[in-house]
mmCIF file of C-alpha atoms in Angstrom:
data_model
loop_
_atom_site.group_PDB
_atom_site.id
_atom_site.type_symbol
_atom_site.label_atom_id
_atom_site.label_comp_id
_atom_site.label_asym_id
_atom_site.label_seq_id
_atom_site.Cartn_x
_atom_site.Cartn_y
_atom_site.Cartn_z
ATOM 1 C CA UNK A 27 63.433 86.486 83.946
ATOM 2 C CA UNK A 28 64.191 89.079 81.704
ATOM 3 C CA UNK A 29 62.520 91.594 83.605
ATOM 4 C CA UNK A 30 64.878 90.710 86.912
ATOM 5 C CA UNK A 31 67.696 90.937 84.559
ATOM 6 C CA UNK A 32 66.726 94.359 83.792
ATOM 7 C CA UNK A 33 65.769 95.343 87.353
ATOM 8 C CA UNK A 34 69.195 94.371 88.512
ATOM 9 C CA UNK A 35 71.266 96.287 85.630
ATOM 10 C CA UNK A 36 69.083 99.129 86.937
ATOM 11 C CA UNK A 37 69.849 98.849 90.172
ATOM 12 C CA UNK A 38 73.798 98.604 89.694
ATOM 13 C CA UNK A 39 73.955 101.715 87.704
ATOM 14 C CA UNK A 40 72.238 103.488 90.221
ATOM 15 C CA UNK A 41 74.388 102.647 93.337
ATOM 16 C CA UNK A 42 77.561 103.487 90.754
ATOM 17 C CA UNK A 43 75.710 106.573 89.994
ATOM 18 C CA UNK A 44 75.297 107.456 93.711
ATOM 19 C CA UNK A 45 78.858 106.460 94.220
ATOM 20 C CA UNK A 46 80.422 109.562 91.727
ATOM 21 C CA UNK A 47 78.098 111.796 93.166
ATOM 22 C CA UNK A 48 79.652 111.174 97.229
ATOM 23 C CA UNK A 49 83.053 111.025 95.592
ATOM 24 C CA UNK A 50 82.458 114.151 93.725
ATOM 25 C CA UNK A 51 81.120 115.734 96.697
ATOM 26 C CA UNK A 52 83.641 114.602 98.879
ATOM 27 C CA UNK A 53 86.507 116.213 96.768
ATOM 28 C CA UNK A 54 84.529 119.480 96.827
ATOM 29 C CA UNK A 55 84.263 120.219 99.941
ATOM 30 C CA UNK A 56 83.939 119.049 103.737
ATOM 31 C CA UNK A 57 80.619 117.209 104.157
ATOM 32 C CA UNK A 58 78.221 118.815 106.396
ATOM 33 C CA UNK A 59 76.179 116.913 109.407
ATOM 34 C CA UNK A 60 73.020 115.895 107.916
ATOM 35 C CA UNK A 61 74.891 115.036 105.269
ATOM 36 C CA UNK A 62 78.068 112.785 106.793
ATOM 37 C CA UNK A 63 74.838 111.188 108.536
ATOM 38 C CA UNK A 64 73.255 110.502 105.144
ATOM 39 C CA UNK A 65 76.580 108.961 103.586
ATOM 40 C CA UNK A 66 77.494 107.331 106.829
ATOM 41 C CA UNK A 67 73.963 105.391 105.940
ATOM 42 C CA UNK A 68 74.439 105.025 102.834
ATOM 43 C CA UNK A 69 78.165 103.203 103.254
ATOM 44 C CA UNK A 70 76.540 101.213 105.389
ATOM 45 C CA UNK A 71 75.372 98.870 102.795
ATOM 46 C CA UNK A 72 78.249 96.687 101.449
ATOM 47 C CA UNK A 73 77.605 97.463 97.540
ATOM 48 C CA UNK A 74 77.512 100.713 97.955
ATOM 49 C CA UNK A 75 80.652 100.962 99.959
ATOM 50 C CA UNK A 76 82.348 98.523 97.688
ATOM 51 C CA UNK A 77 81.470 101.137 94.316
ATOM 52 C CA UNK A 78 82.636 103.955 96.498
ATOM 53 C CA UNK A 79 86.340 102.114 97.242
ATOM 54 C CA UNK A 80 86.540 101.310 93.573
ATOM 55 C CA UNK A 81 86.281 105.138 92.689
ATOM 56 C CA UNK A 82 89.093 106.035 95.885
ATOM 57 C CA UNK A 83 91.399 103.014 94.006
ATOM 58 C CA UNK A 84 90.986 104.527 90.292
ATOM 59 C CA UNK A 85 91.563 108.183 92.107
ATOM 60 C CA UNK A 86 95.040 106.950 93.519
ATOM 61 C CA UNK A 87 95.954 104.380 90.629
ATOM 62 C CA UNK A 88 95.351 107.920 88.378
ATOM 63 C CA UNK A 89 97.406 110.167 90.383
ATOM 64 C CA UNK A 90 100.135 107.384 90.583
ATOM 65 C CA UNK A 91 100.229 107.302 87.125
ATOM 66 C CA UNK A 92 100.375 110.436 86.131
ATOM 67 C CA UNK A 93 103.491 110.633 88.321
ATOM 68 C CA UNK A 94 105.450 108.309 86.547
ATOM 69 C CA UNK A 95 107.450 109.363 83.366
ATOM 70 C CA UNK A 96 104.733 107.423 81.220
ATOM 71 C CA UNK A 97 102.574 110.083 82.890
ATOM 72 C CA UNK A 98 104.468 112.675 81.426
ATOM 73 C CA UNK A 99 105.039 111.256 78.126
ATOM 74 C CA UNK A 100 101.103 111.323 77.942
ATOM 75 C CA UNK A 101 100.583 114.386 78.505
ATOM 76 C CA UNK A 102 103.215 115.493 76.320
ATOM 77 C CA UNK A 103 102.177 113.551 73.062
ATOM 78 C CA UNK A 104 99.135 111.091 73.223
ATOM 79 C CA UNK A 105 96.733 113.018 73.682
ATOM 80 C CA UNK A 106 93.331 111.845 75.007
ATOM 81 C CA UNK A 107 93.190 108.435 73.237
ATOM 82 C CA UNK A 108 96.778 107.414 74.759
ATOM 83 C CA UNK A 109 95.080 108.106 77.805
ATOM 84 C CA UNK A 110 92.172 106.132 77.431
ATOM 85 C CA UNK A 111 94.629 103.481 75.800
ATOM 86 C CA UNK A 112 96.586 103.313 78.902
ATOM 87 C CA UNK A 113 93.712 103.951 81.868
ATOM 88 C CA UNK A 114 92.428 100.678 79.756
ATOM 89 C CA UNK A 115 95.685 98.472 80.475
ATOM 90 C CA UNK A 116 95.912 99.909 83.960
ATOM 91 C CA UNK A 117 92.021 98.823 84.930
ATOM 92 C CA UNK A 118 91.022 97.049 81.925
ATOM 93 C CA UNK A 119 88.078 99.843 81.703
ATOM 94 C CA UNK A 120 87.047 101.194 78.547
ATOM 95 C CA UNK A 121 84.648 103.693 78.107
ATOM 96 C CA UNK A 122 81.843 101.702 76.554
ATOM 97 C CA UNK A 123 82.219 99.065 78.979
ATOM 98 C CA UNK A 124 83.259 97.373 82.948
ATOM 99 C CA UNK A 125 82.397 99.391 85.199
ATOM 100 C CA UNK A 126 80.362 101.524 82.513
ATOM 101 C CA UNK A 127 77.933 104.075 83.696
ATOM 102 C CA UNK A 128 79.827 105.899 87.138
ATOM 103 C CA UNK A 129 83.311 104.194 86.385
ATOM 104 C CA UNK A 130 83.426 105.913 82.857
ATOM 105 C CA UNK A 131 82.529 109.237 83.889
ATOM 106 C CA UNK A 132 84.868 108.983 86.956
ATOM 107 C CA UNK A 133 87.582 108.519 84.634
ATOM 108 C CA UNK A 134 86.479 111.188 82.057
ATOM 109 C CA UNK A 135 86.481 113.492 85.114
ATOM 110 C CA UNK A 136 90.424 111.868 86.295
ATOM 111 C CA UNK A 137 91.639 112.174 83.111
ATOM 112 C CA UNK A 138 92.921 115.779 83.692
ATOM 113 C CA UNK A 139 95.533 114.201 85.712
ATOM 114 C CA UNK A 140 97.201 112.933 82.450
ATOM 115 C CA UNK A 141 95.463 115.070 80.000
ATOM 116 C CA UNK A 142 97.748 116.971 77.475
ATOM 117 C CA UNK A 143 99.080 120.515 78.244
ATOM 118 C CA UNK A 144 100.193 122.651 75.947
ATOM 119 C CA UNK A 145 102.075 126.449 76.636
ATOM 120 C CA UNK A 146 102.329 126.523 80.114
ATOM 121 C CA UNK A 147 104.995 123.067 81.442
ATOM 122 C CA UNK A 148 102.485 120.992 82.968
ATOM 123 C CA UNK A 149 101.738 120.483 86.606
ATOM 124 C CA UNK A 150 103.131 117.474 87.837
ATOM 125 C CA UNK A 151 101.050 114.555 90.623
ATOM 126 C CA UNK A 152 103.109 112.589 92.930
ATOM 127 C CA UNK A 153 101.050 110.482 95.387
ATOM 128 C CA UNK A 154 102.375 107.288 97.499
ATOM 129 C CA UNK A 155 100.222 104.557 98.571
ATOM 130 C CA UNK A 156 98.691 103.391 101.282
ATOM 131 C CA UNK A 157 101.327 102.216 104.367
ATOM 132 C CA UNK A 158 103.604 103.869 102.173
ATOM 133 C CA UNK A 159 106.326 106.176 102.510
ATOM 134 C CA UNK A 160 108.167 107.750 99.189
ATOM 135 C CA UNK A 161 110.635 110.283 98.577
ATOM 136 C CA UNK A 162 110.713 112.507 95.015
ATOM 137 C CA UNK A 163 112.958 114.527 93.999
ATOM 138 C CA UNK A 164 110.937 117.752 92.273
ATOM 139 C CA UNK A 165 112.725 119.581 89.419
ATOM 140 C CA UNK A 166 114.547 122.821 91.188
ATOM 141 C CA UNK A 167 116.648 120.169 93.426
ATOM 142 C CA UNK A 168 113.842 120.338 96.298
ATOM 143 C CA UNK A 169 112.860 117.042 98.190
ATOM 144 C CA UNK A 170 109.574 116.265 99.127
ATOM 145 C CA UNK A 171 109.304 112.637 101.116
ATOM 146 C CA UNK A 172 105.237 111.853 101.504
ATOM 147 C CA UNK A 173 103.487 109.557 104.366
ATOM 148 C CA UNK A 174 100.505 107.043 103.432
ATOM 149 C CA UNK A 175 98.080 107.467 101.061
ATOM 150 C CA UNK A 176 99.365 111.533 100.288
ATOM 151 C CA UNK A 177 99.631 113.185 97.282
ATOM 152 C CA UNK A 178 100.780 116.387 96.067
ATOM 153 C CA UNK A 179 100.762 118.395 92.895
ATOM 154 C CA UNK A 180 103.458 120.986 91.849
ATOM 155 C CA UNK A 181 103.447 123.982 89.835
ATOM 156 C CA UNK A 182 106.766 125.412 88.633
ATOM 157 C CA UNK A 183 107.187 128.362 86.929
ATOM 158 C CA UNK A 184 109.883 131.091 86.088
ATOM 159 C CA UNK A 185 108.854 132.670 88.920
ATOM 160 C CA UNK A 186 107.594 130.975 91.532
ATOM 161 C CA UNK A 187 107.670 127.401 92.669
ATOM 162 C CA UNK A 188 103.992 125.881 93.717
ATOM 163 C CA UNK A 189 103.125 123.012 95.679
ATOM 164 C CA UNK A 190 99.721 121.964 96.616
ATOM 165 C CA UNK A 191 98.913 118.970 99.394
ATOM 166 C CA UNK A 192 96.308 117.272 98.025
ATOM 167 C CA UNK A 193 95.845 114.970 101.145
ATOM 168 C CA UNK A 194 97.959 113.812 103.539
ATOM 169 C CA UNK A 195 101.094 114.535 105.177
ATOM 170 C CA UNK A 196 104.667 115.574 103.816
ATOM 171 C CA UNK A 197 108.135 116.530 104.905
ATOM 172 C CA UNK A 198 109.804 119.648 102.496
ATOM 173 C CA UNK A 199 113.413 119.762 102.293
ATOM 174 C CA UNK A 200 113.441 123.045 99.804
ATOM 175 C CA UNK A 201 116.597 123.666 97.684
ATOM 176 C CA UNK A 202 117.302 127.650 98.131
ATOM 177 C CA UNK A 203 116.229 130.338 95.295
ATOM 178 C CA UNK A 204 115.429 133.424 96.891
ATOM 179 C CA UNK A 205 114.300 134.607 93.212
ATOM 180 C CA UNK A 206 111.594 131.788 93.313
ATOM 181 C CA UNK A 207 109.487 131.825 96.469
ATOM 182 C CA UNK A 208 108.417 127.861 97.666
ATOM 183 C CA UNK A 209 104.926 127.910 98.210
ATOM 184 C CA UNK A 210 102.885 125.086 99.377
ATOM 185 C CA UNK A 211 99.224 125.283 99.928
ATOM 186 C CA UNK A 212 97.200 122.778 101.993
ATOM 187 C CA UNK A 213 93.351 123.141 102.556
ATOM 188 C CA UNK A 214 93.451 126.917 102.377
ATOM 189 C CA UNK A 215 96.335 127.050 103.944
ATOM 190 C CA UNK A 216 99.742 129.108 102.608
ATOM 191 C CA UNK A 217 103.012 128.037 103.737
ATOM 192 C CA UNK A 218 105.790 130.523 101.795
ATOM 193 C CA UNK A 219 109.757 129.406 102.360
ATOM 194 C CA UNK A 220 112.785 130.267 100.351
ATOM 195 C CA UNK A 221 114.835 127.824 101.780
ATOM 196 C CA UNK A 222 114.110 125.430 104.736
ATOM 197 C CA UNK A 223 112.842 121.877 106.186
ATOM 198 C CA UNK A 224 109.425 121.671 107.290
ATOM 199 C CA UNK A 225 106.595 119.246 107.509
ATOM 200 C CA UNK A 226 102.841 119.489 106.800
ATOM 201 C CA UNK A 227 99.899 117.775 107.768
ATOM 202 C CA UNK A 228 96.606 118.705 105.791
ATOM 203 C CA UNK A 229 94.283 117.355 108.164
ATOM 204 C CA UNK A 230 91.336 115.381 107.279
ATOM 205 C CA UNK A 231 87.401 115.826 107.657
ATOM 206 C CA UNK A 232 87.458 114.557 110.771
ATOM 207 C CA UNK A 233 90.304 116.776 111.805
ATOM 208 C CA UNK A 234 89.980 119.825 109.356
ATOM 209 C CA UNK A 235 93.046 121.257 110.693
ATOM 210 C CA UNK A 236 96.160 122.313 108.762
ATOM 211 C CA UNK A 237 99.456 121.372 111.044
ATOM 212 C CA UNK A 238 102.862 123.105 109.963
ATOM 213 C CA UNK A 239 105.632 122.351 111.871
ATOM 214 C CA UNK A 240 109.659 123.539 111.355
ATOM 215 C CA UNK A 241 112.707 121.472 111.804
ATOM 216 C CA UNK A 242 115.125 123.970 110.330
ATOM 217 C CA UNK A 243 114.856 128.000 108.557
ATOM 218 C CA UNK A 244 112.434 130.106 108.877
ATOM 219 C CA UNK A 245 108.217 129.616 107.457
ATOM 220 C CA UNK A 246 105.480 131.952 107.038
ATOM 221 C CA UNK A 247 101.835 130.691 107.483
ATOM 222 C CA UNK A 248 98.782 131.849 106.913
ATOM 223 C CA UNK A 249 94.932 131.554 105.424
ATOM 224 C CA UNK A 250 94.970 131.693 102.388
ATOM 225 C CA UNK A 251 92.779 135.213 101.549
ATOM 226 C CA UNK A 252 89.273 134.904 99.595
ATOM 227 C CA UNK A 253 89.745 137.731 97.860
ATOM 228 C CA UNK A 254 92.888 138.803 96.443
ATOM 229 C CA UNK A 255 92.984 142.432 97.981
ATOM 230 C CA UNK A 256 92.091 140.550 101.127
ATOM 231 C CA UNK A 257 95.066 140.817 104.172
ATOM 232 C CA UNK A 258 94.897 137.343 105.721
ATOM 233 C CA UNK A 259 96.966 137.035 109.764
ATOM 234 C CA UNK A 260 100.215 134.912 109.450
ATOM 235 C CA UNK A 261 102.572 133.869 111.608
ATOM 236 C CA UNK A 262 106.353 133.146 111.247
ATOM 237 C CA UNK A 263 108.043 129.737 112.758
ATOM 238 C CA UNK A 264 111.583 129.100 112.978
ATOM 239 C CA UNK A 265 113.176 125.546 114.397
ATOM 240 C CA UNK A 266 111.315 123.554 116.423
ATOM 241 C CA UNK A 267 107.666 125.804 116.503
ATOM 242 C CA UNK A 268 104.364 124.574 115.180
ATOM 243 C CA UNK A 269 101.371 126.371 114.354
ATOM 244 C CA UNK A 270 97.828 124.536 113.761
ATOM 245 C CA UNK A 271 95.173 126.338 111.187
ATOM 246 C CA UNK A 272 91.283 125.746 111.039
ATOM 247 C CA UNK A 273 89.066 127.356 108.592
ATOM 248 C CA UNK A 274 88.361 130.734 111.185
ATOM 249 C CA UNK A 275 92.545 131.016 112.878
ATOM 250 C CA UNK A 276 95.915 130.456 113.436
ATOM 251 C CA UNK A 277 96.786 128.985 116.724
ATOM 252 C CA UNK A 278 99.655 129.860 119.059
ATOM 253 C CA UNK A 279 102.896 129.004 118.448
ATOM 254 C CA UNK A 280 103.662 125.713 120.433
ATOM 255 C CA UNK A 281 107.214 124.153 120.223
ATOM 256 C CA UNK A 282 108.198 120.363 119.734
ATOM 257 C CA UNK A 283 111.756 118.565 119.913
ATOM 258 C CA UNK A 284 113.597 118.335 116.990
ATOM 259 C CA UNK A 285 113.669 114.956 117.040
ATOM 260 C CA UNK A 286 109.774 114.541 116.840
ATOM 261 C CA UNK A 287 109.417 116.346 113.625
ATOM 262 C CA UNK A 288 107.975 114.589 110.978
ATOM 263 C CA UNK A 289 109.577 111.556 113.155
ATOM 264 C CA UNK A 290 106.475 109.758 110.795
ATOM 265 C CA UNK A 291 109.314 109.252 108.666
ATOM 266 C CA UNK A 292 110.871 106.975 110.811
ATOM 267 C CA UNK A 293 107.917 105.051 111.448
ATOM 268 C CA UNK A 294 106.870 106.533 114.463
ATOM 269 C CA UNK A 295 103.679 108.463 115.727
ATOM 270 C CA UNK A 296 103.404 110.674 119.201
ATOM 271 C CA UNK A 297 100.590 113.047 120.108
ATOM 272 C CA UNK A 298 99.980 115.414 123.279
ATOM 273 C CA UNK A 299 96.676 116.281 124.633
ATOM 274 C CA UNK A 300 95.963 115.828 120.200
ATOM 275 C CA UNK A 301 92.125 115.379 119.470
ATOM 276 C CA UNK A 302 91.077 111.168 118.818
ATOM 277 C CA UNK A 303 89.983 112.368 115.524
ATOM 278 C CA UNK A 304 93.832 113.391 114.578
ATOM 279 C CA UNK A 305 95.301 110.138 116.059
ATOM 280 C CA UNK A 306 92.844 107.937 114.249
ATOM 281 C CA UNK A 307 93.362 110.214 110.557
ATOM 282 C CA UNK A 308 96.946 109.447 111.298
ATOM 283 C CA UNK A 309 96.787 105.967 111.584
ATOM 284 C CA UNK A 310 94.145 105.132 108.640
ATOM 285 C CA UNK A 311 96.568 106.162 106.296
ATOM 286 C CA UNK A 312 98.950 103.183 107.432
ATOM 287 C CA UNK A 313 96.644 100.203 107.669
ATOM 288 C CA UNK A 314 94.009 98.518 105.372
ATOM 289 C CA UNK A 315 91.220 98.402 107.343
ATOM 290 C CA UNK A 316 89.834 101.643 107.895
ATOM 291 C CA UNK A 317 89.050 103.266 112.141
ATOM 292 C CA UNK A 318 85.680 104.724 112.505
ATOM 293 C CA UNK A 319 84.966 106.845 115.400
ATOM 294 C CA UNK A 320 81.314 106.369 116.224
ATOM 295 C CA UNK A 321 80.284 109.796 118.107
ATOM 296 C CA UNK A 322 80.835 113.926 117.173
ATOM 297 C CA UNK A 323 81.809 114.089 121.195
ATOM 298 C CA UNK A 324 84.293 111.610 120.595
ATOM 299 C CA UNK A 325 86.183 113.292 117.918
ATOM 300 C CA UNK A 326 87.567 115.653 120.347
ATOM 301 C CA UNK A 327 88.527 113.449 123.120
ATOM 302 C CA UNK A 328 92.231 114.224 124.621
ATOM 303 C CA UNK A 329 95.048 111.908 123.769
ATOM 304 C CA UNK A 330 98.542 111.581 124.866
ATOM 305 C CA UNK A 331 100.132 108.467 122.854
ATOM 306 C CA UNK A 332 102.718 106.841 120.611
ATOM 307 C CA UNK A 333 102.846 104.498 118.335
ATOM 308 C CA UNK A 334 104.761 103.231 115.338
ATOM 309 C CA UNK A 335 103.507 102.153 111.742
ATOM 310 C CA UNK A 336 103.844 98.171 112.521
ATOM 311 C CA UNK A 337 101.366 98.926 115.319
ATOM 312 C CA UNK A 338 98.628 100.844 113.758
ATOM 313 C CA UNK A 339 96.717 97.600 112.940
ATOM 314 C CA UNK A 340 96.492 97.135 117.114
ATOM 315 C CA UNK A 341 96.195 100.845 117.951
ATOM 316 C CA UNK A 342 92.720 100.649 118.268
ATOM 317 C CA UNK A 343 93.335 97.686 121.307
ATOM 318 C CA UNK A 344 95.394 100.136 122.729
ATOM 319 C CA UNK A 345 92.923 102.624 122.769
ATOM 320 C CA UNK A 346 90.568 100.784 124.004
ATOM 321 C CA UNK A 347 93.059 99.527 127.252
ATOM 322 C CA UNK A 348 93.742 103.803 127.888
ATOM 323 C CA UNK A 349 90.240 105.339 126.715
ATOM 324 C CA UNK A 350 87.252 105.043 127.598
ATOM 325 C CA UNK A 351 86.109 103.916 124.704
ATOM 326 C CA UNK A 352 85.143 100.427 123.510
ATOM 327 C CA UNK A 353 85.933 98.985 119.449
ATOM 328 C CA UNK A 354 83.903 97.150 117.897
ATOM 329 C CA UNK A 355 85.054 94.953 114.468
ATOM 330 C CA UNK A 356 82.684 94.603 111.992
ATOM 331 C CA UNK A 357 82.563 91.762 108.554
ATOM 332 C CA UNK A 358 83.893 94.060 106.436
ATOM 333 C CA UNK A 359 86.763 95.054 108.304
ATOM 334 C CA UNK A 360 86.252 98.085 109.671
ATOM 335 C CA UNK A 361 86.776 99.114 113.014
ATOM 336 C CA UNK A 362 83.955 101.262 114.774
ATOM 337 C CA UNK A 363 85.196 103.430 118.575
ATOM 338 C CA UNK A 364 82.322 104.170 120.317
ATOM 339 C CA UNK A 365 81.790 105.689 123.583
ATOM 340 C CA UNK A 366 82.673 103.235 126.798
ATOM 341 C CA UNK A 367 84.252 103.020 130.390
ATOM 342 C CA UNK A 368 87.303 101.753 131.457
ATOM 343 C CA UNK A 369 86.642 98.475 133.958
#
């Protein structure tokens, strides 16, 4: 008996073990094929994809607090045993026990979102949840409203004001300072405004693409360069123009009514001729159970739809009516597209 015991403690710690590492991994960088495949198998298997949604919860839960003024009273004074104090009344984790081996060393690792700063006024995390939309205010006047599950992170200093998209969309209504340049960066990315309303999508890794789009001013957009001596293409967009950015270009300047910019904010969702891959990041950022698309070929396939965010629990049904494609359900939740005909 005691040797089960053992076998089974062993077992745990490994799956939370192999949990950090995708999550780590994940945050790095885009995965590539053989190894999506190989996580793809490996959240397959219900414990492992239940130690893998714990880590995305404490990720969020740590980014939400650290954006809250007990965040910033943390870093201000406490020092790292107010933050363990306080990531222990948030999760009732600490670090010699729960969710011990991964858990602990996932929150050693998200403790820089609350640890101390001293010198330099510390960067600041604002991050809304999932289904949610939330408006801050940021400290030169600037207002910054976020869809689902996004995040952002902001940088202010005497002379510049930084703001990076961790994940997500958001809508930038930018308070004017031509002294202090407004720069937002998103996946490699750099979007540079003085004064202006624009929104940005940072993609996902289905959709790796960077989507900036103007309702009002004037934005400059470009790669951000690897080097610094490096002279990266941009492009400028004024009112109603939109530019989409993958890791190798720019694309051409398309333009889209003024009334369907960032109209996410009202609660609604159109796409033309957009990639399934794009409509399906979208809407898994507005509903609990998460859309799976089954095939690479798939990823790209053509849509023209609309939606709002009450629907995006029956997108997929409406999909599968205009697609051809057919969804599959599965225990946990999920929802898996995979390739199909329409009868």
């Amino acid at each position: 008996m005691a040797t089960g015991n053992s076998q089974q403690r062993i077992d745990i710690r490994k799956v939370e073990t192999e949990a950090l590492e995708w999550f780590l991994l994940h945050s790095e960088r885009e995965l590539g094929d053989s190894e999506q495949f190989a996580f793809d198998t490996w959240m397959s298997q219900l414990h492992n994809r239940a130690s893998y949604q714990r880590l995305q919860q404490i990720d969020r839960s740590l980014a939400a607090i650290a954006a809250t003024e007990e965040g910033a009273r943390l870093r201000q004074r406490s020092g790292f045993a107010g933050v363990w104090a306080t990531l222990n009344n948030y999760f009732g984790i600490a670090p010699i026990s729960g969710f011990a081996f991964a858990c602990t060393l996932m929150l050693a690792v998200g403790v820089a979102y609350l640890a101390p700063w001293h010198g330099e006024p510390a960067p600041r995390s604002y991050a809304s949840e999932l289904a949610q939309v939330r408006t801050v205010i940021l400290e030169d006047g600037s207002q910054v409203t976020l869809g689902g599950d996004s995040a952002i992170e902001t940088d202010f200093s005497g002379e510049r004001r930084h703001v990076k998209l961790l994940r997500g969309q958001a809508f930038f209504a930018v308070a004017k300072d031509a002294s202090r340049p407004f720069l937002v960066n998103a996946q490699g990315t750099e979007i540079r405004v003085v004064g202006t309303r624009f929104d940005v999508n940072a993609g996902s890794r289905l959709n790796p693409e960077v989507k900036v789009t103007v309702e009002e001013g004037i934005v400059d957009v470009a790669r951000s360069p690897v080097q610094p001596e490096d002279t990266a293409p941009k492009v400028r967009l004024t009112a109603g123009q939109q530019v989409r950015v993958d890791a190798r270009q720019l694309s051409r300047i398309s333009t889209v009514e003024n009334t369907e910019v960032a109209s996410w904010r009202q609660g609604k969702f159109s796409y033309r001729d957009a990639p399934l891959s794009e409509v399906v990041a979208d809407a898994n950022r507005y509903r609990k159970d998460r859309i799976i698309i089954g095939t690479r070929e798939l990823e790209k396939l053509r849509v023209t739809t609309a939606f709002t965010a009450d629907q995006a629990d029956t997108l997929v049904a409406m999909l599968e009516q205009s697609l051809p494609v057919r969804v599959f359900k599965e225990p946990d939740g999920r929802v898996v597209i995979w390739p199909g005909t329409v009868e």
